Amino acid sequence: MLCGPALGVSLAGEVRSFAWRSSLLPAFLLSLREGLEIALLIGIILGSLRRVQRPELKQYVWLGAGSATALSLVIALILYALGASLQGQAEQIFEGLMMLLAAGVLTWMIFWMQRQSRMITMQLEAGVRQATLQSGGRALFFVAFFAVVREGIELALFLTASAMTTDGLQTIVGALLGLAGAAILGWGLYASTLRLNVRSFFAVTSILLLFFAAGLVAHGVHELNEAGWIPPIVEHVWDINPILDESSGVGMLLKTLFGYNGNPSLTEVLAYIAYFVLVLIGLKLAAFPARPSPKAIS
């Protein structure tokens, strides 16, 4: 039985362990979602090859996907090294702009996937059919490469922004776990040994990632406040750190997932609210089907 100082040390260790694990979640969720998207894209291409009875070309699919993955990794390392080489105001500006850019791309990706998911499948299948009829392997390489590289570069951007809000090691561990999980899910779906409601999965992760993007917006504005690019207007609208410290276990979980700040500036609060206002407007517009043009009607 623990008591006194020993109990205090044990509790402090548990809090640190919880905070460390919670900091893995953004990178894990981002990598799991993007990795599953990549796995599904590769699965569509391989399935199309199987349907046109050209399975011998699948090596070009893996070569294209592997090349896209390598390029994405190089871009991630360049972005991380660039951020690590900067100091002072330059570092704050770089981090602030990277977070805002990542939030914008992440939000665009969620809305784009919602509207274009069916078209992606048809376009990939058409691309595979055309590739097998033309130059075969070389064309198929580029079909796989361009299908994967967009997702890979997006993930590189997101993970770089995530690494700015947590420790780099936590981002790497979370990303590796997420990609491993995506690979297992993707293989299970392709081999028909696993059943997963993909639509529900993407719907739930989209909601979580929208909150994460809102946190990136607020954190990016905070960095630009520190750099003097955006005035805070009011330096601290409130300070609830004595109640829920952002460095505590729960505080770290809220900070990494939702951008929690115990003492935000007014512009941070306004940016956070404005982001969700724009998201709600986007969801409302997305709910209405596109109207046909007058030419199409006539």
PDB file of C-alpha atoms in Angstrom:
ATOM      1  CA  MET A   1       0.000   0.000   0.000  1.00  0.00           C
ATOM      2  CA  LEU A   2       1.380   3.402  -1.019  1.00  0.00           C
ATOM      3  CA  CYS A   3       1.114   6.421   1.224  1.00  0.00           C
ATOM      4  CA  GLY A   4       2.565   9.886   1.623  1.00  0.00           C
ATOM      5  CA  PRO A   5       5.388  10.841  -0.775  1.00  0.00           C
ATOM      6  CA  ALA A   6       5.342   7.451  -2.512  1.00  0.00           C
ATOM      7  CA  LEU A   7       1.653   7.906  -3.435  1.00  0.00           C
ATOM      8  CA  GLY A   8       2.403  11.404  -4.722  1.00  0.00           C
ATOM      9  CA  VAL A   9       5.227  10.143  -6.925  1.00  0.00           C
ATOM     10  CA  SER A  10       3.016   7.335  -8.264  1.00  0.00           C
ATOM     11  CA  LEU A  11       0.177   9.725  -9.122  1.00  0.00           C
ATOM     12  CA  ALA A  12       2.575  12.161 -10.791  1.00  0.00           C
ATOM     13  CA  GLY A  13       3.966   9.306 -12.879  1.00  0.00           C
ATOM     14  CA  GLU A  14       0.462   8.234 -13.922  1.00  0.00           C
ATOM     15  CA  VAL A  15      -0.402  11.811 -14.930  1.00  0.00           C
ATOM     16  CA  ARG A  16       2.766  12.124 -17.032  1.00  0.00           C
ATOM     17  CA  SER A  17       2.090   8.744 -18.647  1.00  0.00           C
ATOM     18  CA  PHE A  18      -1.511   9.747 -19.459  1.00  0.00           C
ATOM     19  CA  ALA A  19      -0.359  13.075 -20.882  1.00  0.00           C
ATOM     20  CA  TRP A  20       2.267  11.340 -23.048  1.00  0.00           C
ATOM     21  CA  ARG A  21      -0.229   8.822 -24.423  1.00  0.00           C
ATOM     22  CA  SER A  22      -2.859  11.478 -25.076  1.00  0.00           C
ATOM     23  CA  SER A  23      -0.336  13.479 -27.099  1.00  0.00           C
ATOM     24  CA  LEU A  24      -0.089  10.554 -29.540  1.00  0.00           C
ATOM     25  CA  LEU A  25      -3.755  10.866 -30.552  1.00  0.00           C
ATOM     26  CA  PRO A  26      -3.612  13.658 -33.180  1.00  0.00           C
ATOM     27  CA  ALA A  27      -0.807  12.002 -35.148  1.00  0.00           C
ATOM     28  CA  PHE A  28      -2.467   8.594 -34.683  1.00  0.00           C
ATOM     29  CA  LEU A  29      -5.868   9.771 -35.959  1.00  0.00           C
ATOM     30  CA  LEU A  30      -4.381  11.715 -38.866  1.00  0.00           C
ATOM     31  CA  SER A  31      -2.197   8.790 -39.938  1.00  0.00           C
ATOM     32  CA  LEU A  32      -4.963   6.218 -39.460  1.00  0.00           C
ATOM     33  CA  ARG A  33      -7.391   8.178 -41.623  1.00  0.00           C
ATOM     34  CA  GLU A  34      -4.923   9.194 -44.340  1.00  0.00           C
ATOM     35  CA  GLY A  35      -3.310   5.750 -44.273  1.00  0.00           C
ATOM     36  CA  LEU A  36      -6.680   4.041 -44.697  1.00  0.00           C
ATOM     37  CA  GLU A  37      -7.488   6.362 -47.603  1.00  0.00           C
ATOM     38  CA  ILE A  38      -4.199   5.337 -49.239  1.00  0.00           C
ATOM     39  CA  ALA A  39      -4.911   1.663 -48.560  1.00  0.00           C
ATOM     40  CA  LEU A  40      -8.378   1.972 -50.094  1.00  0.00           C
ATOM     41  CA  LEU A  41      -6.963   3.718 -53.178  1.00  0.00           C
ATOM     42  CA  ILE A  42      -4.377   0.980 -53.668  1.00  0.00           C
ATOM     43  CA  GLY A  43      -7.097  -1.623 -53.121  1.00  0.00           C
ATOM     44  CA  ILE A  44      -9.258  -0.029 -55.835  1.00  0.00           C
ATOM     45  CA  ILE A  45      -6.349  -0.094 -58.296  1.00  0.00           C
ATOM     46  CA  LEU A  46      -5.434  -3.725 -57.481  1.00  0.00           C
ATOM     47  CA  GLY A  47      -9.089  -4.744 -57.700  1.00  0.00           C
ATOM     48  CA  SER A  48      -9.382  -3.099 -61.105  1.00  0.00           C
ATOM     49  CA  LEU A  49      -6.309  -5.000 -62.302  1.00  0.00           C
ATOM     50  CA  ARG A  50      -7.861  -8.228 -61.108  1.00  0.00           C
ATOM     51  CA  ARG A  51     -11.094  -7.471 -62.982  1.00  0.00           C
ATOM     52  CA  VAL A  52      -9.276  -6.764 -66.272  1.00  0.00           C
ATOM     53  CA  GLN A  53      -7.178  -9.921 -65.692  1.00  0.00           C
ATOM     54  CA  ARG A  54      -3.805  -8.158 -65.565  1.00  0.00           C
ATOM     55  CA  PRO A  55      -2.517  -9.136 -62.074  1.00  0.00           C
ATOM     56  CA  GLU A  56       1.079  -9.303 -63.374  1.00  0.00           C
ATOM     57  CA  LEU A  57       1.125  -5.470 -63.430  1.00  0.00           C
ATOM     58  CA  LYS A  58       0.567  -5.103 -59.677  1.00  0.00           C
ATOM     59  CA  GLN A  59       4.314  -4.646 -59.103  1.00  0.00           C
ATOM     60  CA  TYR A  60       4.044  -1.277 -60.845  1.00  0.00           C
ATOM     61  CA  VAL A  61       1.258  -0.290 -58.442  1.00  0.00           C
ATOM     62  CA  TRP A  62       3.475  -1.035 -55.444  1.00  0.00           C
ATOM     63  CA  LEU A  63       6.413   0.734 -57.068  1.00  0.00           C
ATOM     64  CA  GLY A  64       4.326   3.853 -57.711  1.00  0.00           C
ATOM     65  CA  ALA A  65       2.844   3.808 -54.198  1.00  0.00           C
ATOM     66  CA  GLY A  66       6.285   3.265 -52.653  1.00  0.00           C
ATOM     67  CA  SER A  67       7.819   6.134 -54.632  1.00  0.00           C
ATOM     68  CA  ALA A  68       4.993   8.444 -53.547  1.00  0.00           C
ATOM     69  CA  THR A  69       5.512   7.389 -49.925  1.00  0.00           C
ATOM     70  CA  ALA A  70       9.261   8.070 -50.153  1.00  0.00           C
ATOM     71  CA  LEU A  71       8.658  11.541 -51.648  1.00  0.00           C
ATOM     72  CA  SER A  72       6.129  12.347 -48.911  1.00  0.00           C
ATOM     73  CA  LEU A  73       8.618  11.281 -46.244  1.00  0.00           C
ATOM     74  CA  VAL A  74      11.321  13.510 -47.755  1.00  0.00           C
ATOM     75  CA  ILE A  75       8.916  16.485 -47.781  1.00  0.00           C
ATOM     76  CA  ALA A  76       7.983  15.814 -44.136  1.00  0.00           C
ATOM     77  CA  LEU A  77      11.663  15.717 -43.122  1.00  0.00           C
ATOM     78  CA  ILE A  78      12.395  18.944 -45.023  1.00  0.00           C
ATOM     79  CA  LEU A  79       9.488  20.773 -43.372  1.00  0.00           C
ATOM     80  CA  TYR A  80      10.452  19.500 -39.913  1.00  0.00           C
ATOM     81  CA  ALA A  81      14.134  20.365 -40.412  1.00  0.00           C
ATOM     82  CA  LEU A  82      13.215  23.834 -41.667  1.00  0.00           C
ATOM     83  CA  GLY A  83      11.081  24.489 -38.597  1.00  0.00           C
ATOM     84  CA  ALA A  84      13.783  23.150 -36.257  1.00  0.00           C
ATOM     85  CA  SER A  85      16.431  25.405 -37.848  1.00  0.00           C
ATOM     86  CA  LEU A  86      14.490  28.593 -37.090  1.00  0.00           C
ATOM     87  CA  GLN A  87      14.548  30.501 -33.818  1.00  0.00           C
ATOM     88  CA  GLY A  88      12.746  33.393 -32.179  1.00  0.00           C
ATOM     89  CA  GLN A  89      10.276  35.378 -34.252  1.00  0.00           C
ATOM     90  CA  ALA A  90      11.075  33.481 -37.473  1.00  0.00           C
ATOM     91  CA  GLU A  91      10.208  30.187 -35.760  1.00  0.00           C
ATOM     92  CA  GLN A  92       6.943  31.606 -34.398  1.00  0.00           C
ATOM     93  CA  ILE A  93       5.943  32.935 -37.824  1.00  0.00           C
ATOM     94  CA  PHE A  94       6.809  29.654 -39.546  1.00  0.00           C
ATOM     95  CA  GLU A  95       4.896  27.573 -36.997  1.00  0.00           C
ATOM     96  CA  GLY A  96       1.907  29.903 -37.053  1.00  0.00           C
ATOM     97  CA  LEU A  97       1.647  29.881 -40.840  1.00  0.00           C
ATOM     98  CA  MET A  98       2.203  26.103 -41.027  1.00  0.00           C
ATOM     99  CA  MET A  99      -0.602  25.481 -38.537  1.00  0.00           C
ATOM    100  CA  LEU A 100      -3.014  27.752 -40.414  1.00  0.00           C
ATOM    101  CA  LEU A 101      -2.062  26.129 -43.734  1.00  0.00           C
ATOM    102  CA  ALA A 102      -2.474  22.617 -42.297  1.00  0.00           C
ATOM    103  CA  ALA A 103      -5.878  23.530 -40.832  1.00  0.00           C
ATOM    104  CA  GLY A 104      -7.023  24.921 -44.183  1.00  0.00           C
ATOM    105  CA  VAL A 105      -5.841  21.892 -46.174  1.00  0.00           C
ATOM    106  CA  LEU A 106      -7.290  19.474 -43.605  1.00  0.00           C
ATOM    107  CA  THR A 107     -10.692  21.167 -43.731  1.00  0.00           C
ATOM    108  CA  TRP A 108     -10.671  21.301 -47.532  1.00  0.00           C
ATOM    109  CA  MET A 109      -9.724  17.605 -47.675  1.00  0.00           C
ATOM    110  CA  ILE A 110     -12.643  16.610 -45.429  1.00  0.00           C
ATOM    111  CA  PHE A 111     -15.203  18.528 -47.511  1.00  0.00           C
ATOM    112  CA  TRP A 112     -13.648  17.406 -50.808  1.00  0.00           C
ATOM    113  CA  MET A 113     -13.709  13.730 -49.798  1.00  0.00           C
ATOM    114  CA  GLN A 114     -17.336  14.067 -48.731  1.00  0.00           C
ATOM    115  CA  ARG A 115     -18.370  15.298 -52.180  1.00  0.00           C
ATOM    116  CA  GLN A 116     -15.954  13.392 -54.446  1.00  0.00           C
ATOM    117  CA  SER A 117     -15.584   9.939 -52.851  1.00  0.00           C
ATOM    118  CA  ARG A 118     -17.676   8.172 -55.502  1.00  0.00           C
ATOM    119  CA  MET A 119     -15.979  10.007 -58.352  1.00  0.00           C
ATOM    120  CA  ILE A 120     -12.525   8.973 -57.082  1.00  0.00           C
ATOM    121  CA  THR A 121     -13.377   5.298 -57.470  1.00  0.00           C
ATOM    122  CA  MET A 122     -14.694   5.743 -61.015  1.00  0.00           C
ATOM    123  CA  GLN A 123     -11.709   7.887 -62.039  1.00  0.00           C
ATOM    124  CA  LEU A 124      -9.193   5.366 -60.681  1.00  0.00           C
ATOM    125  CA  GLU A 125     -10.920   2.426 -62.375  1.00  0.00           C
ATOM    126  CA  ALA A 126     -11.010   4.339 -65.669  1.00  0.00           C
ATOM    127  CA  GLY A 127      -7.331   5.244 -65.249  1.00  0.00           C
ATOM    128  CA  VAL A 128      -6.383   1.604 -64.690  1.00  0.00           C
ATOM    129  CA  ARG A 129      -8.318   0.446 -67.751  1.00  0.00           C
ATOM    130  CA  GLN A 130      -6.686   3.106 -69.894  1.00  0.00           C
ATOM    131  CA  ALA A 131      -3.218   2.304 -68.502  1.00  0.00           C
ATOM    132  CA  THR A 132      -3.537  -1.399 -69.265  1.00  0.00           C
ATOM    133  CA  LEU A 133      -4.636  -0.618 -72.824  1.00  0.00           C
ATOM    134  CA  GLN A 134      -1.786   1.825 -73.481  1.00  0.00           C
ATOM    135  CA  SER A 135       1.729   1.523 -72.101  1.00  0.00           C
ATOM    136  CA  GLY A 136       0.886  -0.902 -69.329  1.00  0.00           C
ATOM    137  CA  GLY A 137       3.324  -0.771 -66.434  1.00  0.00           C
ATOM    138  CA  ARG A 138       4.653   2.765 -66.838  1.00  0.00           C
ATOM    139  CA  ALA A 139       1.203   4.350 -67.041  1.00  0.00           C
ATOM    140  CA  LEU A 140       0.007   2.248 -64.104  1.00  0.00           C
ATOM    141  CA  PHE A 141       2.992   3.432 -62.070  1.00  0.00           C
ATOM    142  CA  PHE A 142       1.849   7.030 -62.491  1.00  0.00           C
ATOM    143  CA  VAL A 143      -1.782   6.169 -61.709  1.00  0.00           C
ATOM    144  CA  ALA A 144      -0.691   4.712 -58.359  1.00  0.00           C
ATOM    145  CA  PHE A 145       1.915   7.432 -57.747  1.00  0.00           C
ATOM    146  CA  PHE A 146      -0.462  10.377 -58.185  1.00  0.00           C
ATOM    147  CA  ALA A 147      -3.238   8.625 -56.256  1.00  0.00           C
ATOM    148  CA  VAL A 148      -0.966   8.170 -53.228  1.00  0.00           C
ATOM    149  CA  VAL A 149       1.298  11.233 -53.362  1.00  0.00           C
ATOM    150  CA  ARG A 150      -1.510  13.735 -52.703  1.00  0.00           C
ATOM    151  CA  GLU A 151      -2.550  11.892 -49.552  1.00  0.00           C
ATOM    152  CA  GLY A 152       1.087  11.475 -48.528  1.00  0.00           C
ATOM    153  CA  ILE A 153       1.954  15.160 -48.888  1.00  0.00           C
ATOM    154  CA  GLU A 154      -1.190  16.118 -46.987  1.00  0.00           C
ATOM    155  CA  LEU A 155      -0.171  13.769 -44.161  1.00  0.00           C
ATOM    156  CA  ALA A 156       3.364  15.204 -44.164  1.00  0.00           C
ATOM    157  CA  LEU A 157       1.917  18.698 -43.753  1.00  0.00           C
ATOM    158  CA  PHE A 158      -0.472  17.623 -40.982  1.00  0.00           C
ATOM    159  CA  LEU A 159       2.195  15.738 -39.035  1.00  0.00           C
ATOM    160  CA  THR A 160       4.596  18.684 -39.276  1.00  0.00           C
ATOM    161  CA  ALA A 161       1.926  20.959 -37.791  1.00  0.00           C
ATOM    162  CA  SER A 162       1.098  18.336 -35.153  1.00  0.00           C
ATOM    163  CA  ALA A 163       4.781  18.043 -34.171  1.00  0.00           C
ATOM    164  CA  MET A 164       4.747  21.780 -33.408  1.00  0.00           C
ATOM    165  CA  THR A 165       2.097  21.310 -30.727  1.00  0.00           C
ATOM    166  CA  THR A 166       3.603  18.162 -29.159  1.00  0.00           C
ATOM    167  CA  ASP A 167       6.959  16.431 -28.857  1.00  0.00           C
ATOM    168  CA  GLY A 168       8.482  15.129 -32.103  1.00  0.00           C
ATOM    169  CA  LEU A 169       8.831  11.594 -30.696  1.00  0.00           C
ATOM    170  CA  GLN A 170       5.136  11.498 -29.803  1.00  0.00           C
ATOM    171  CA  THR A 171       4.250  12.520 -33.357  1.00  0.00           C
ATOM    172  CA  ILE A 172       6.473   9.780 -34.822  1.00  0.00           C
ATOM    173  CA  VAL A 173       5.105   7.070 -32.507  1.00  0.00           C
ATOM    174  CA  GLY A 174       1.501   8.141 -33.096  1.00  0.00           C
ATOM    175  CA  ALA A 175       2.045   8.255 -36.872  1.00  0.00           C
ATOM    176  CA  LEU A 176       3.641   4.787 -36.953  1.00  0.00           C
ATOM    177  CA  LEU A 177       0.806   3.294 -34.894  1.00  0.00           C
ATOM    178  CA  GLY A 178      -1.792   4.973 -37.114  1.00  0.00           C
ATOM    179  CA  LEU A 179      -0.161   3.794 -40.341  1.00  0.00           C
ATOM    180  CA  ALA A 180       0.209   0.257 -38.964  1.00  0.00           C
ATOM    181  CA  GLY A 181      -3.473   0.232 -38.045  1.00  0.00           C
ATOM    182  CA  ALA A 182      -4.409   1.575 -41.490  1.00  0.00           C
ATOM    183  CA  ALA A 183      -2.330  -1.134 -43.193  1.00  0.00           C
ATOM    184  CA  ILE A 184      -4.058  -3.865 -41.159  1.00  0.00           C
ATOM    185  CA  LEU A 185      -7.526  -2.422 -41.849  1.00  0.00           C
ATOM    186  CA  GLY A 186      -6.752  -1.922 -45.533  1.00  0.00           C
ATOM    187  CA  TRP A 187      -5.465  -5.445 -46.012  1.00  0.00           C
ATOM    188  CA  GLY A 188      -8.434  -6.897 -44.126  1.00  0.00           C
ATOM    189  CA  LEU A 189     -10.890  -4.972 -46.302  1.00  0.00           C
ATOM    190  CA  TYR A 190      -9.096  -5.941 -49.525  1.00  0.00           C
ATOM    191  CA  ALA A 191      -8.883  -9.605 -48.557  1.00  0.00           C
ATOM    192  CA  SER A 192     -12.547  -9.538 -47.399  1.00  0.00           C
ATOM    193  CA  THR A 193     -11.527 -10.874 -43.975  1.00  0.00           C
ATOM    194  CA  LEU A 194     -12.718  -7.719 -42.215  1.00  0.00           C
ATOM    195  CA  ARG A 195     -15.985  -5.821 -42.319  1.00  0.00           C
ATOM    196  CA  LEU A 196     -15.890  -2.090 -41.599  1.00  0.00           C
ATOM    197  CA  ASN A 197     -18.460   0.614 -42.212  1.00  0.00           C
ATOM    198  CA  VAL A 198     -16.032   2.905 -44.024  1.00  0.00           C
ATOM    199  CA  ARG A 199     -18.578   5.722 -44.364  1.00  0.00           C
ATOM    200  CA  SER A 200     -19.187   5.792 -40.601  1.00  0.00           C
ATOM    201  CA  PHE A 201     -15.453   5.586 -39.910  1.00  0.00           C
ATOM    202  CA  PHE A 202     -14.729   8.626 -42.075  1.00  0.00           C
ATOM    203  CA  ALA A 203     -17.725  10.506 -40.629  1.00  0.00           C
ATOM    204  CA  VAL A 204     -16.512  10.049 -37.036  1.00  0.00           C
ATOM    205  CA  THR A 205     -12.869  10.839 -37.826  1.00  0.00           C
ATOM    206  CA  SER A 206     -13.964  13.893 -39.843  1.00  0.00           C
ATOM    207  CA  ILE A 207     -15.688  15.343 -36.765  1.00  0.00           C
ATOM    208  CA  LEU A 208     -12.614  14.733 -34.594  1.00  0.00           C
ATOM    209  CA  LEU A 209     -10.277  16.192 -37.240  1.00  0.00           C
ATOM    210  CA  LEU A 210     -12.435  19.323 -37.609  1.00  0.00           C
ATOM    211  CA  PHE A 211     -11.947  19.966 -33.888  1.00  0.00           C
ATOM    212  CA  PHE A 212      -8.228  19.299 -34.319  1.00  0.00           C
ATOM    213  CA  ALA A 213      -8.126  21.770 -37.237  1.00  0.00           C
ATOM    214  CA  ALA A 214      -9.887  24.373 -35.077  1.00  0.00           C
ATOM    215  CA  GLY A 215      -7.181  23.862 -32.465  1.00  0.00           C
ATOM    216  CA  LEU A 216      -4.506  24.362 -35.136  1.00  0.00           C
ATOM    217  CA  VAL A 217      -6.164  27.640 -36.153  1.00  0.00           C
ATOM    218  CA  ALA A 218      -6.203  28.904 -32.556  1.00  0.00           C
ATOM    219  CA  HIS A 219      -2.642  27.716 -31.917  1.00  0.00           C
ATOM    220  CA  GLY A 220      -1.458  29.276 -35.177  1.00  0.00           C
ATOM    221  CA  VAL A 221      -3.013  32.608 -34.203  1.00  0.00           C
ATOM    222  CA  HIS A 222      -1.331  32.289 -30.785  1.00  0.00           C
ATOM    223  CA  GLU A 223       2.074  31.877 -32.452  1.00  0.00           C
ATOM    224  CA  LEU A 224       1.410  34.912 -34.662  1.00  0.00           C
ATOM    225  CA  ASN A 225       0.358  36.834 -31.529  1.00  0.00           C
ATOM    226  CA  GLU A 226       3.742  35.978 -30.036  1.00  0.00           C
ATOM    227  CA  ALA A 227       5.494  37.035 -33.247  1.00  0.00           C
ATOM    228  CA  GLY A 228       3.643  40.359 -33.325  1.00  0.00           C
ATOM    229  CA  TRP A 229       1.960  39.661 -36.657  1.00  0.00           C
ATOM    230  CA  ILE A 230      -1.572  39.523 -35.203  1.00  0.00           C
ATOM    231  CA  PRO A 231      -2.465  41.720 -32.211  1.00  0.00           C
ATOM    232  CA  PRO A 232      -3.992  39.795 -29.269  1.00  0.00           C
ATOM    233  CA  ILE A 233      -6.436  42.739 -28.624  1.00  0.00           C
ATOM    234  CA  VAL A 234      -6.934  41.298 -25.126  1.00  0.00           C
ATOM    235  CA  GLU A 235      -3.948  39.288 -23.952  1.00  0.00           C
ATOM    236  CA  HIS A 236      -5.909  36.903 -21.708  1.00  0.00           C
ATOM    237  CA  VAL A 237      -9.687  36.804 -22.044  1.00  0.00           C
ATOM    238  CA  TRP A 238      -9.786  34.385 -19.108  1.00  0.00           C
ATOM    239  CA  ASP A 239      -7.356  32.253 -17.135  1.00  0.00           C
ATOM    240  CA  ILE A 240      -8.677  28.899 -15.923  1.00  0.00           C
ATOM    241  CA  ASN A 241      -5.281  27.200 -15.647  1.00  0.00           C
ATOM    242  CA  PRO A 242      -5.633  27.061 -11.833  1.00  0.00           C
ATOM    243  CA  ILE A 243      -8.769  24.933 -12.418  1.00  0.00           C
ATOM    244  CA  LEU A 244      -7.652  22.951 -15.489  1.00  0.00           C
ATOM    245  CA  ASP A 245      -3.982  23.406 -16.242  1.00  0.00           C
ATOM    246  CA  GLU A 246      -3.127  22.830 -19.896  1.00  0.00           C
ATOM    247  CA  SER A 247       0.027  20.977 -18.805  1.00  0.00           C
ATOM    248  CA  SER A 248      -1.981  18.446 -16.750  1.00  0.00           C
ATOM    249  CA  GLY A 249      -2.991  15.067 -18.146  1.00  0.00           C
ATOM    250  CA  VAL A 250      -6.537  16.083 -19.067  1.00  0.00           C
ATOM    251  CA  GLY A 251      -5.321  19.516 -20.160  1.00  0.00           C
ATOM    252  CA  MET A 252      -2.765  17.964 -22.515  1.00  0.00           C
ATOM    253  CA  LEU A 253      -5.435  15.682 -23.987  1.00  0.00           C
ATOM    254  CA  LEU A 254      -7.740  18.665 -24.634  1.00  0.00           C
ATOM    255  CA  LYS A 255      -4.845  20.754 -25.944  1.00  0.00           C
ATOM    256  CA  THR A 256      -3.575  18.180 -28.437  1.00  0.00           C
ATOM    257  CA  LEU A 257      -7.035  17.174 -29.676  1.00  0.00           C
ATOM    258  CA  PHE A 258      -9.010  20.421 -29.526  1.00  0.00           C
ATOM    259  CA  GLY A 259      -6.436  23.211 -29.103  1.00  0.00           C
ATOM    260  CA  TYR A 260      -7.333  23.915 -25.471  1.00  0.00           C
ATOM    261  CA  ASN A 261      -5.634  26.959 -23.985  1.00  0.00           C
ATOM    262  CA  GLY A 262      -6.285  27.913 -20.365  1.00  0.00           C
ATOM    263  CA  ASN A 263      -5.550  31.609 -20.967  1.00  0.00           C
ATOM    264  CA  PRO A 264      -6.226  32.465 -24.636  1.00  0.00           C
ATOM    265  CA  SER A 265      -6.050  35.879 -26.252  1.00  0.00           C
ATOM    266  CA  LEU A 266      -9.161  37.471 -27.730  1.00  0.00           C
ATOM    267  CA  THR A 267      -7.981  36.843 -31.291  1.00  0.00           C
ATOM    268  CA  GLU A 268      -7.444  33.152 -30.479  1.00  0.00           C
ATOM    269  CA  VAL A 269     -11.028  32.882 -29.237  1.00  0.00           C
ATOM    270  CA  LEU A 270     -12.393  34.797 -32.235  1.00  0.00           C
ATOM    271  CA  ALA A 271     -10.391  32.635 -34.672  1.00  0.00           C
ATOM    272  CA  TYR A 272     -11.665  29.442 -33.016  1.00  0.00           C
ATOM    273  CA  ILE A 273     -15.292  30.618 -33.223  1.00  0.00           C
ATOM    274  CA  ALA A 274     -14.871  31.951 -36.783  1.00  0.00           C
ATOM    275  CA  TYR A 275     -13.507  28.589 -37.920  1.00  0.00           C
ATOM    276  CA  PHE A 276     -16.599  26.717 -36.740  1.00  0.00           C
ATOM    277  CA  VAL A 277     -18.884  29.374 -38.232  1.00  0.00           C
ATOM    278  CA  LEU A 278     -17.204  28.821 -41.605  1.00  0.00           C
ATOM    279  CA  VAL A 279     -17.426  25.028 -41.173  1.00  0.00           C
ATOM    280  CA  LEU A 280     -21.158  25.243 -40.429  1.00  0.00           C
ATOM    281  CA  ILE A 281     -21.665  27.444 -43.494  1.00  0.00           C
ATOM    282  CA  GLY A 282     -19.695  24.926 -45.558  1.00  0.00           C
ATOM    283  CA  LEU A 283     -21.787  22.024 -44.244  1.00  0.00           C
ATOM    284  CA  LYS A 284     -24.978  23.915 -45.079  1.00  0.00           C
ATOM    285  CA  LEU A 285     -23.802  24.623 -48.612  1.00  0.00           C
ATOM    286  CA  ALA A 286     -22.640  21.026 -49.060  1.00  0.00           C
ATOM    287  CA  ALA A 287     -26.121  19.801 -48.115  1.00  0.00           C
ATOM    288  CA  PHE A 288     -27.595  21.392 -51.245  1.00  0.00           C
ATOM    289  CA  PRO A 289     -26.931  19.566 -54.533  1.00  0.00           C
ATOM    290  CA  ALA A 290     -25.297  21.572 -57.281  1.00  0.00           C
ATOM    291  CA  ARG A 291     -27.848  23.168 -59.599  1.00  0.00           C
ATOM    292  CA  PRO A 292     -27.587  22.311 -63.277  1.00  0.00           C
ATOM    293  CA  SER A 293     -26.509  25.111 -65.578  1.00  0.00           C
ATOM    294  CA  PRO A 294     -29.085  26.791 -67.868  1.00  0.00           C
ATOM    295  CA  LYS A 295     -27.393  25.137 -70.888  1.00  0.00           C
ATOM    296  CA  ALA A 296     -27.832  21.708 -69.355  1.00  0.00           C
ATOM    297  CA  ILE A 297     -31.538  22.428 -68.709  1.00  0.00           C
ATOM    298  CA  SER A 298     -32.142  23.577 -72.266  1.00  0.00           C
TER     299      SER A 298
END
